[in-house]
Short mmCIF file of C-alpha atoms in Angstrom, two decimals:
data_model
loop_
_atom_site.label_atom_id
_atom_site.label_comp_id
_atom_site.label_asym_id
_atom_site.label_seq_id
_atom_site.Cartn_x
_atom_site.Cartn_y
_atom_site.Cartn_z
CA ALA A 12 95.91 120.27 75.82
CA ILE A 13 97.38 120.08 79.11
CA ASP A 14 101.01 120.60 77.52
CA GLY A 15 99.65 123.51 75.71
CA TYR A 16 98.35 125.11 78.79
CA LEU A 17 101.41 124.59 80.63
CA SER A 18 103.52 125.57 77.58
CA ALA A 19 101.52 129.02 77.76
CA LEU A 20 101.71 129.19 81.89
CA ALA A 21 105.99 128.63 81.45
CA GLN A 22 106.39 131.38 78.87
CA GLN A 23 103.99 133.69 81.50
CA LEU A 24 106.07 132.86 84.33
CA ILE A 25 109.66 133.58 82.39
CA ALA A 26 108.14 136.76 81.20
CA SER A 27 106.36 138.52 84.41
CA GLY A 28 108.38 136.73 87.25
CA GLU A 29 105.77 135.61 89.10
CA LYS A 30 105.57 132.84 91.50
CA VAL A 31 103.28 129.71 90.74
CA ARG A 32 102.02 127.66 93.49
CA ILE A 33 100.72 124.00 92.26
CA THR A 34 98.74 122.51 94.97
CA GLY A 35 98.44 118.62 95.34
CA HIS A 36 95.00 116.84 96.59
CA THR A 37 93.75 113.50 96.51
CA ASP A 38 90.17 111.25 97.62
CA PHE A 39 90.09 109.74 101.01
CA VAL A 40 91.22 106.50 100.13
CA GLY A 41 94.19 104.83 101.85
CA GLU A 42 95.74 106.41 105.11
CA PRO A 43 96.34 110.39 105.35
CA LYS A 44 100.24 109.95 105.49
CA THR A 45 100.14 108.23 102.09
CA ASN A 46 97.86 110.72 100.60
CA TYR A 47 99.85 113.66 101.96
CA SER A 48 102.50 111.94 99.92
CA PHE A 49 100.78 111.52 96.91
CA GLY A 50 99.24 115.06 96.60
CA LEU A 51 102.97 116.07 96.81
CA ARG A 52 104.01 113.70 94.19
CA ARG A 53 101.10 115.37 91.84
CA ALA A 54 102.11 118.76 92.73
CA TYR A 55 106.04 117.68 91.67
CA SER A 56 105.41 116.32 88.60
CA LEU A 57 103.87 119.75 87.25
CA ARG A 58 106.69 121.86 88.86
CA ASP A 59 108.74 119.17 87.04
CA ILE A 60 107.26 119.92 83.65
CA LEU A 61 107.31 123.58 84.23
CA LEU A 62 111.05 123.16 85.19
CA LYS A 63 111.75 121.21 82.06
CA LYS A 64 109.77 124.35 79.66
CA GLY A 65 112.91 126.80 81.66
CA VAL A 66 110.90 128.27 84.55
CA PRO A 67 112.88 128.79 87.27
CA LYS A 68 112.99 126.91 90.46
CA GLY A 69 112.51 129.93 92.70
CA GLN A 70 109.30 130.92 91.22
CA ILE A 71 107.45 127.17 91.97
CA VAL A 72 105.94 126.41 95.01
CA CYS A 73 104.77 122.74 95.90
CA LYS A 74 102.68 122.21 98.60
CA SER A 75 99.92 118.79 99.49
CA TYR A 76 96.54 118.88 101.13
CA GLY A 77 96.17 115.44 100.46
CA ASP A 78 92.75 114.22 101.14
CA THR A 79 91.91 117.48 103.45
CA LYS A 80 90.32 119.74 101.30
CA PRO A 81 88.01 117.87 98.89
CA ILE A 82 85.63 119.62 96.00
CA ALA A 83 83.45 117.10 95.62
CA THR A 84 81.80 113.95 97.68
CA ASN A 85 84.65 111.12 98.01
CA ASP A 86 81.18 108.62 98.35
CA THR A 87 81.21 107.98 94.51
CA PRO A 88 83.89 107.27 92.18
CA TYR A 89 83.40 110.24 89.90
CA GLY A 90 83.43 112.29 92.79
CA ARG A 91 86.78 110.73 94.29
CA TYR A 92 88.49 111.21 91.02
CA LEU A 93 87.92 115.05 91.31
CA ASN A 94 89.15 115.29 94.32
CA ARG A 95 92.31 113.43 93.05
CA ARG A 96 93.70 116.70 91.42
CA ALA A 97 96.06 119.78 91.18
CA GLU A 98 95.36 123.36 91.19
CA ILE A 99 98.18 125.86 90.00
CA ARG A 100 97.81 129.46 91.60
CA VAL A 101 99.93 132.32 89.43
CA GLY A 102 100.69 135.64 91.65
CA LYS A 103 103.67 137.77 92.66
#
């Protein structure tokens, strides 16, 4: 399912010239510096897929928030799972 989404996104970005911002997030397990790196690697992995699908590098911005912007509690395994994510935002 994710490959289909990323293929459609790549086609949209190529056609429109819009920029995409990919932000990586983690749970709070580990050191903040390490979590920042994990979040950035998560964002870069999606960037690399979009690049392979033909999106110009200049249209992609990657950032990491590490463990600083959770969307769920870090007190449960499921909450930590939800916090380990990448968010994609498209805009000029």
